[in-house]
Coordinates of N, CA and C in Angstrom, one line a residue:
M162 N -3.9 11.4 -58.7 CA -3.0 10.3 -58.1 C -3.0 10.4 -56.6
K163 N -2.9 11.7 -56.1 CA -2.8 11.8 -54.6 C -4.1 11.3 -54.0
K164 N -5.2 11.6 -54.6 CA -6.5 11.1 -54.1 C -6.6 9.6 -54.0
I165 N -6.1 8.9 -55.0 CA -6.1 7.5 -55.0 C -5.2 6.9 -53.9
F166 N -4.0 7.5 -53.8 CA -3.1 7.1 -52.7 C -3.7 7.3 -51.3
L167 N -4.4 8.5 -51.1 CA -5.0 8.7 -49.8 C -6.1 7.8 -49.5
V168 N -7.0 7.5 -50.5 CA -8.1 6.6 -50.3 C -7.5 5.2 -50.0
A169 N -6.5 4.7 -50.7 CA -5.9 3.4 -50.5 C -5.3 3.3 -49.1
L170 N -4.6 4.4 -48.7 CA -4.0 4.4 -47.4 C -5.1 4.4 -46.3
M171 N -6.1 5.1 -46.4 CA -7.2 5.1 -45.4 C -7.9 3.8 -45.4
G172 N -8.1 3.1 -46.5 CA -8.7 1.8 -46.5 C -7.8 0.8 -45.8
M173 N -6.5 0.9 -46.0 CA -5.6 0.0 -45.3 C -5.6 0.2 -43.8
L174 N -5.6 1.4 -43.4 CA -5.6 1.8 -41.9 C -6.8 1.2 -41.2
F175 N -8.0 1.4 -41.8 CA -9.2 1.0 -41.2 C -9.6 -0.5 -41.3
S176 N -8.9 -1.2 -42.2 CA -9.2 -2.6 -42.4 C -8.2 -3.5 -41.7
C177 N -7.2 -3.0 -41.1 CA -6.2 -3.8 -40.4 C -6.6 -4.1 -39.0
T178 N -6.2 -5.3 -38.6 CA -6.3 -5.7 -37.2 C -4.9 -5.8 -36.6
S179 N -4.8 -5.5 -35.4 CA -3.4 -5.6 -34.8 C -3.2 -7.0 -34.4
S180 N -1.9 -7.3 -34.1 CA -1.6 -8.6 -33.6 C -2.1 -8.8 -32.2
A181 N -2.3 -7.7 -31.4 CA -2.8 -7.8 -30.1 C -4.3 -8.4 -30.2
Q182 N -5.0 -7.9 -31.2 CA -6.4 -8.4 -31.3 C -6.4 -9.9 -31.6
K183 N -5.5 -10.3 -32.5 CA -5.5 -11.7 -32.9 C -5.0 -12.5 -31.7
K184 N -4.1 -12.0 -30.9 CA -3.6 -12.8 -29.8 C -4.7 -12.9 -28.7
A185 N -5.5 -11.9 -28.5 CA -6.6 -12.0 -27.5 C -7.6 -13.0 -28.0
D186 N -8.0 -13.0 -29.3 CA -9.0 -14.0 -29.7 C -8.4 -15.4 -29.6
K187 N -7.1 -15.5 -30.0 CA -6.5 -16.9 -30.0 C -6.4 -17.4 -28.5
N188 N -6.0 -16.5 -27.6 CA -5.9 -16.9 -26.2 C -7.2 -17.3 -25.6
T189 N -8.3 -16.6 -25.9 CA -9.6 -16.8 -25.4 C -10.1 -18.2 -25.9
K190 N -9.9 -18.5 -27.1 CA -10.3 -19.8 -27.6 C -9.5 -21.0 -27.1
E191 N -8.3 -20.8 -26.7 CA -7.4 -21.9 -26.3 C -7.5 -22.1 -24.8
E192 N -8.1 -21.2 -24.1 CA -8.2 -21.3 -22.6 C -9.1 -22.6 -22.3
T193 N -8.6 -23.3 -21.3 CA -9.4 -24.5 -20.8 C -10.0 -24.3 -19.5
F194 N -11.1 -24.9 -19.2 CA -11.8 -24.7 -18.0 C -12.1 -26.1 -17.3
K195 N -12.3 -26.0 -16.0 CA -12.6 -27.2 -15.2 C -13.8 -28.0 -15.7
V196 N -14.9 -27.3 -16.1 CA -16.1 -27.9 -16.6 C -16.1 -27.6 -18.1
T197 N -16.0 -28.7 -18.8 CA -16.1 -28.6 -20.3 C -17.2 -29.6 -20.8
K198 N -18.0 -29.2 -21.8 CA -19.0 -30.0 -22.3 C -19.1 -29.8 -23.8
T199 N -19.7 -30.7 -24.5 CA -19.9 -30.5 -26.0 C -21.0 -29.5 -26.2
E200 N -21.1 -29.0 -27.4 CA -22.1 -28.0 -27.7 C -23.5 -28.7 -27.5
A201 N -23.6 -30.0 -27.9 CA -24.9 -30.7 -27.7 C -25.2 -30.8 -26.2
E202 N -24.3 -31.1 -25.4 CA -24.5 -31.2 -23.9 C -25.0 -29.9 -23.3
W203 N -24.3 -28.8 -23.7 CA -24.7 -27.4 -23.3 C -26.2 -27.1 -23.7
K204 N -26.5 -27.4 -25.0 CA -27.8 -27.1 -25.5 C -28.9 -27.9 -24.8
K205 N -28.6 -29.1 -24.4 CA -29.5 -30.0 -23.7 C -29.7 -29.4 -22.2
Q206 N -28.7 -28.9 -21.6 CA -28.8 -28.4 -20.3 C -29.4 -27.0 -20.2
L207 N -29.1 -26.1 -21.1 CA -29.5 -24.7 -21.0 C -30.7 -24.4 -21.9
S208 N -31.4 -23.3 -21.5 CA -32.5 -22.8 -22.3 C -31.8 -22.2 -23.5
P209 N -32.6 -22.0 -24.6 CA -32.0 -21.4 -25.8 C -31.4 -20.0 -25.5
E210 N -32.1 -19.2 -24.7 CA -31.5 -17.9 -24.3 C -30.2 -18.0 -23.5
A211 N -30.2 -18.9 -22.5 CA -29.0 -19.1 -21.8 C -27.8 -19.6 -22.6
F212 N -28.1 -20.5 -23.6 CA -27.1 -21.0 -24.5 C -26.5 -19.9 -25.3
Y213 N -27.4 -19.0 -25.8 CA -27.0 -17.9 -26.7 C -26.0 -17.0 -25.9
V214 N -26.4 -16.7 -24.7 CA -25.5 -15.8 -23.9 C -24.3 -16.5 -23.4
L215 N -24.4 -17.6 -22.7 CA -23.3 -18.3 -22.0 C -22.3 -18.9 -23.0
R216 N -22.8 -19.5 -24.1 CA -21.9 -20.3 -25.0 C -21.6 -19.5 -26.3
E217 N -22.4 -18.6 -26.7 CA -22.2 -17.8 -27.9 C -21.9 -16.4 -27.7
A218 N -21.7 -16.0 -26.4 CA -21.3 -14.6 -26.1 C -22.4 -13.6 -26.5
G219 N -23.6 -14.0 -26.5 CA -24.7 -13.1 -26.8 C -25.1 -12.2 -25.7
T220 N -26.0 -11.3 -25.9 CA -26.5 -10.3 -24.9 C -28.0 -10.4 -24.9
E221 N -28.6 -10.5 -23.7 CA -30.0 -10.5 -23.6 C -30.5 -9.0 -23.7
R222 N -31.7 -8.9 -24.1 CA -32.3 -7.5 -24.1 C -32.3 -6.9 -22.8
A223 N -32.0 -5.6 -22.7 CA -32.0 -4.8 -21.5 C -33.4 -4.9 -20.9
F224 N -33.5 -4.9 -19.5 CA -34.7 -4.8 -18.7 C -35.6 -6.0 -18.9
T225 N -35.1 -7.2 -19.4 CA -35.9 -8.4 -19.5 C -35.7 -9.4 -18.4
S226 N -34.6 -9.3 -17.6 CA -34.3 -10.2 -16.6 C -35.0 -9.9 -15.3
P227 N -35.7 -10.9 -14.7 CA -36.2 -10.7 -13.4 C -35.2 -10.4 -12.3
L228 N -33.9 -10.8 -12.6 CA -32.9 -10.6 -11.6 C -32.4 -9.2 -11.6
N229 N -32.8 -8.4 -12.6 CA -32.3 -7.0 -12.6 C -32.8 -6.2 -11.4
K230 N -34.1 -6.5 -11.0 CA -34.7 -5.8 -9.8 C -34.8 -6.7 -8.6
N231 N -34.0 -7.8 -8.5 CA -34.0 -8.6 -7.4 C -33.0 -8.1 -6.3
Y232 N -33.5 -7.8 -5.1 CA -32.7 -7.2 -4.1 C -32.7 -8.1 -2.8
K233 N -33.0 -9.4 -3.0 CA -33.0 -10.3 -1.9 C -31.6 -10.7 -1.5
A234 N -31.4 -11.1 -0.3 CA -30.0 -11.5 0.2 C -29.7 -12.9 -0.4
G235 N -28.5 -13.1 -0.9 CA -28.1 -14.4 -1.5 C -26.9 -14.3 -2.3
T236 N -26.7 -15.3 -3.2 CA -25.5 -15.3 -4.0 C -26.0 -15.6 -5.5
Y237 N -25.4 -15.0 -6.4 CA -25.6 -15.2 -7.8 C -24.6 -16.2 -8.4
H238 N -25.1 -17.3 -8.9 CA -24.2 -18.4 -9.4 C -24.3 -18.4 -10.9
C239 N -23.3 -19.1 -11.5 CA -23.3 -19.3 -13.0 C -24.5 -20.2 -13.3
A240 N -25.3 -19.9 -14.3 CA -26.4 -20.7 -14.7 C -25.9 -22.0 -15.4
G241 N -24.6 -22.0 -15.8 CA -24.1 -23.1 -16.6 C -23.5 -24.2 -15.6
C242 N -22.8 -23.8 -14.6 CA -22.1 -24.7 -13.8 C -22.3 -24.5 -12.3
N243 N -23.1 -23.5 -11.9 CA -23.4 -23.3 -10.5 C -22.2 -22.7 -9.6
T244 N -21.2 -22.2 -10.2 CA -20.1 -21.5 -9.5 C -20.6 -20.2 -8.9
P245 N -20.4 -19.9 -7.7 CA -20.8 -18.6 -7.1 C -20.0 -17.5 -7.7
L246 N -20.7 -16.4 -8.2 CA -20.0 -15.4 -8.9 C -20.0 -14.0 -8.2
F247 N -21.2 -13.7 -7.7 CA -21.5 -12.3 -7.1 C -22.3 -12.5 -5.9
E248 N -22.0 -11.7 -4.8 CA -22.8 -11.6 -3.6 C -23.8 -10.5 -3.7
S249 N -25.0 -10.7 -3.1 CA -26.1 -9.8 -3.3 C -25.7 -8.4 -2.7
E250 N -24.9 -8.4 -1.6 CA -24.5 -7.1 -1.1 C -23.7 -6.2 -2.0
T251 N -23.2 -6.8 -3.1 CA -22.4 -6.0 -4.1 C -23.2 -5.6 -5.3
K252 N -24.5 -5.9 -5.3 CA -25.4 -5.6 -6.4 C -25.9 -4.1 -6.2
F253 N -26.1 -3.4 -7.3 CA -26.7 -2.1 -7.3 C -27.5 -1.8 -8.6
D254 N -28.3 -0.8 -8.5 CA -29.1 -0.5 -9.7 C -28.4 0.5 -10.5
S255 N -27.8 0.0 -11.6 CA -27.0 0.9 -12.5 C -27.9 1.6 -13.5
G256 N -29.2 1.2 -13.6 CA -30.1 1.9 -14.6 C -29.8 1.4 -16.0
T257 N -29.0 0.5 -16.2 CA -28.7 0.0 -17.6 C -29.6 -1.1 -18.1
G258 N -30.4 -1.7 -17.2 CA -31.3 -2.8 -17.6 C -30.7 -4.2 -17.4
W259 N -29.5 -4.3 -16.9 CA -28.9 -5.6 -16.6 C -28.5 -5.6 -15.1
P260 N -28.5 -6.8 -14.5 CA -28.0 -6.9 -13.1 C -26.5 -6.4 -13.1
S261 N -26.3 -5.5 -12.1 CA -24.9 -4.9 -12.0 C -24.4 -5.1 -10.6
F262 N -23.1 -5.3 -10.5 CA -22.4 -5.6 -9.3 C -21.1 -4.7 -9.3
Y263 N -20.6 -4.3 -8.1 CA -19.4 -3.6 -8.0 C -18.2 -4.5 -7.7
K264 N -18.5 -5.8 -7.4 CA -17.3 -6.7 -7.1 C -17.7 -8.1 -7.4
E265 N -16.8 -8.8 -8.0 CA -17.0 -10.3 -8.2 C -16.5 -11.1 -7.0
I266 N -16.8 -12.3 -7.0 CA -16.2 -13.2 -6.0 C -14.9 -13.6 -6.6
E267 N -13.8 -13.1 -6.0 CA -12.5 -13.3 -6.5 C -12.1 -14.7 -6.8
G268 N -11.5 -14.9 -8.0 CA -11.1 -16.2 -8.4 C -12.2 -17.0 -9.2
N269 N -13.4 -16.5 -9.1 CA -14.5 -17.3 -9.8 C -14.9 -16.6 -11.1
V270 N -14.4 -15.5 -11.4 CA -14.7 -14.8 -12.7 C -13.4 -14.5 -13.4
S271 N -13.3 -14.8 -14.7 CA -12.1 -14.6 -15.5 C -12.4 -13.5 -16.5
F272 N -11.4 -12.8 -17.0 CA -11.6 -11.7 -17.9 C -10.8 -11.8 -19.1
S273 N -11.3 -11.3 -20.2 CA -10.6 -11.3 -21.5 C -10.9 -9.9 -22.2
T274 N -10.2 -9.7 -23.3 CA -10.5 -8.5 -24.1 C -11.4 -8.8 -25.2
D275 N -12.4 -8.0 -25.4 CA -13.4 -8.3 -26.5 C -13.4 -7.1 -27.4
Y276 N -13.2 -7.4 -28.7 CA -13.1 -6.3 -29.8 C -14.3 -6.4 -30.7
K277 N -15.4 -7.1 -30.3 CA -16.5 -7.4 -31.3 C -17.2 -6.2 -31.8
I278 N -17.2 -5.1 -31.0 CA -18.0 -3.9 -31.5 C -17.0 -2.8 -32.0
G279 N -15.8 -3.1 -32.2 CA -14.8 -2.2 -32.8 C -13.9 -1.5 -31.9
Y280 N -14.1 -1.7 -30.6 CA -13.1 -1.2 -29.6 C -13.0 -2.2 -28.4
A281 N -11.9 -2.0 -27.6 CA -11.7 -3.0 -26.6 C -12.6 -2.8 -25.4
R282 N -13.2 -3.9 -25.0 CA -14.0 -4.0 -23.7 C -13.5 -5.2 -22.9
T283 N -13.7 -5.1 -21.6 CA -13.3 -6.2 -20.8 C -14.5 -7.1 -20.6
E284 N -14.4 -8.3 -21.2 CA -15.4 -9.3 -21.1 C -15.2 -10.2 -19.9
E285 N -16.3 -10.6 -19.3 CA -16.3 -11.5 -18.1 C -16.8 -12.9 -18.5
H286 N -16.1 -13.9 -17.9 CA -16.5 -15.3 -18.1 C -16.5 -16.0 -16.7
C287 N -17.3 -17.0 -16.6 CA -17.2 -17.9 -15.4 C -15.8 -18.6 -15.5
A288 N -15.1 -18.5 -14.4 CA -13.7 -19.1 -14.4 C -13.8 -20.6 -14.4
T289 N -14.9 -21.2 -14.1 CA -15.1 -22.7 -14.0 C -15.5 -23.3 -15.4
C290 N -16.5 -22.7 -16.1 CA -16.9 -23.3 -17.3 C -16.7 -22.4 -18.5
G291 N -16.2 -21.2 -18.3 CA -16.0 -20.3 -19.5 C -17.2 -19.6 -20.0
G292 N -18.3 -19.8 -19.4 CA -19.5 -19.1 -19.9 C -19.4 -17.6 -19.9
H293 N -19.9 -17.0 -21.0 CA -19.9 -15.5 -21.1 C -20.9 -15.0 -20.1
L294 N -20.5 -14.0 -19.3 CA -21.4 -13.4 -18.4 C -21.8 -12.0 -18.8
G295 N -20.9 -11.2 -19.3 CA -21.1 -9.8 -19.6 C -19.8 -9.0 -19.7
H296 N -19.8 -7.8 -19.3 CA -18.7 -6.9 -19.4 C -18.5 -6.1 -18.1
V297 N -17.3 -5.7 -17.8 CA -17.0 -4.8 -16.7 C -16.5 -3.5 -17.2
F298 N -17.0 -2.4 -16.5 CA -16.7 -1.1 -16.9 C -16.1 -0.3 -15.7
N299 N -15.5 0.8 -15.9 CA -14.9 1.6 -14.8 C -15.7 2.8 -14.4
D300 N -17.0 2.6 -14.4 CA -17.9 3.7 -14.0 C -18.9 3.3 -12.9
G301 N -18.5 2.4 -12.1 CA -19.3 1.9 -11.0 C -19.1 2.7 -9.7
P302 N -19.9 2.3 -8.7 CA -19.8 3.0 -7.4 C -18.6 2.6 -6.6
K303 N -18.3 3.3 -5.5 CA -17.3 3.0 -4.5 C -17.8 1.7 -3.8
P304 N -16.9 0.9 -3.3 CA -15.5 1.1 -3.1 C -14.6 0.7 -4.3
T305 N -15.1 0.0 -5.3 CA -14.2 -0.5 -6.4 C -14.2 0.4 -7.6
G306 N -15.3 1.2 -7.9 CA -15.4 2.0 -9.1 C -15.7 1.1 -10.3
K307 N -16.1 -0.2 -10.1 CA -16.3 -1.1 -11.2 C -17.9 -1.3 -11.4
R308 N -18.3 -1.5 -12.6 CA -19.7 -1.9 -12.9 C -19.6 -3.2 -13.7
H309 N -19.9 -4.3 -13.0 CA -20.0 -5.6 -13.7 C -21.4 -5.7 -14.2
C310 N -21.5 -5.5 -15.5 CA -22.8 -5.5 -16.2 C -23.1 -6.9 -16.7
I311 N -24.0 -7.7 -16.1 CA -24.1 -9.1 -16.3 C -25.5 -9.5 -16.9
N312 N -25.5 -10.4 -17.8 CA -26.7 -10.9 -18.4 C -27.4 -11.7 -17.3
G313 N -28.7 -11.4 -17.0 CA -29.4 -12.1 -16.0 C -29.6 -13.6 -16.3
V314 N -29.7 -13.9 -17.6 CA -29.9 -15.3 -18.0 C -28.7 -16.1 -17.8
A315 N -27.5 -15.5 -17.6 CA -26.3 -16.2 -17.3 C -26.1 -16.5 -15.8
L316 N -27.1 -16.0 -15.0 CA -27.0 -16.2 -13.5 C -28.2 -17.0 -13.0
K317 N -27.9 -17.6 -11.8 CA -28.9 -18.3 -11.1 C -28.8 -17.8 -9.7
F318 N -29.9 -17.2 -9.1 CA -29.9 -16.7 -7.8 C -30.2 -17.7 -6.8
V319 N -29.3 -17.8 -5.8 CA -29.4 -18.8 -4.6 C -29.7 -17.9 -3.4
P320 N -30.9 -17.9 -2.9 CA -31.2 -17.1 -1.7 C -30.5 -17.6 -0.5
E321 N -30.2 -16.6 0.5 CA -29.6 -16.9 1.7 C -30.5 -17.8 2.5
N322 N -29.9 -18.7 3.3 CA -30.8 -19.7 4.1 C -32.0 -19.0 4.5

């Protein structure tokens, strides 16, 4: 009898989601952005890979983006709506296989909590169109200590004049 009770209790504990998780998911879906398009419009504009990452919160394979090793001067824009997101001087080689930055262009990137892999992560979105960019972690270099780990396919590089 004790075994059955313990197994049932363990099952309940591991299958429950908190109200905070539900709130985060609900808030993310209800957020509105300046640039909104239908799914068909996004599919027409974006490559299949960019659509998967930006509109379906996918992740590109590590070490596949040509922007990962790009060290030219310029600005990284959202591939969906052309909003400037990161400056080249904040880019660094994190060794993760994705373009990484220690600082975003303030006001152009929004954040939410992502529980998709079983624990909380800070997900990044374009503040203009809501496109999924990647995640931010607290293991980056100074001066911020942040590592914005961004899918290269979600970015468009605009070189300095």
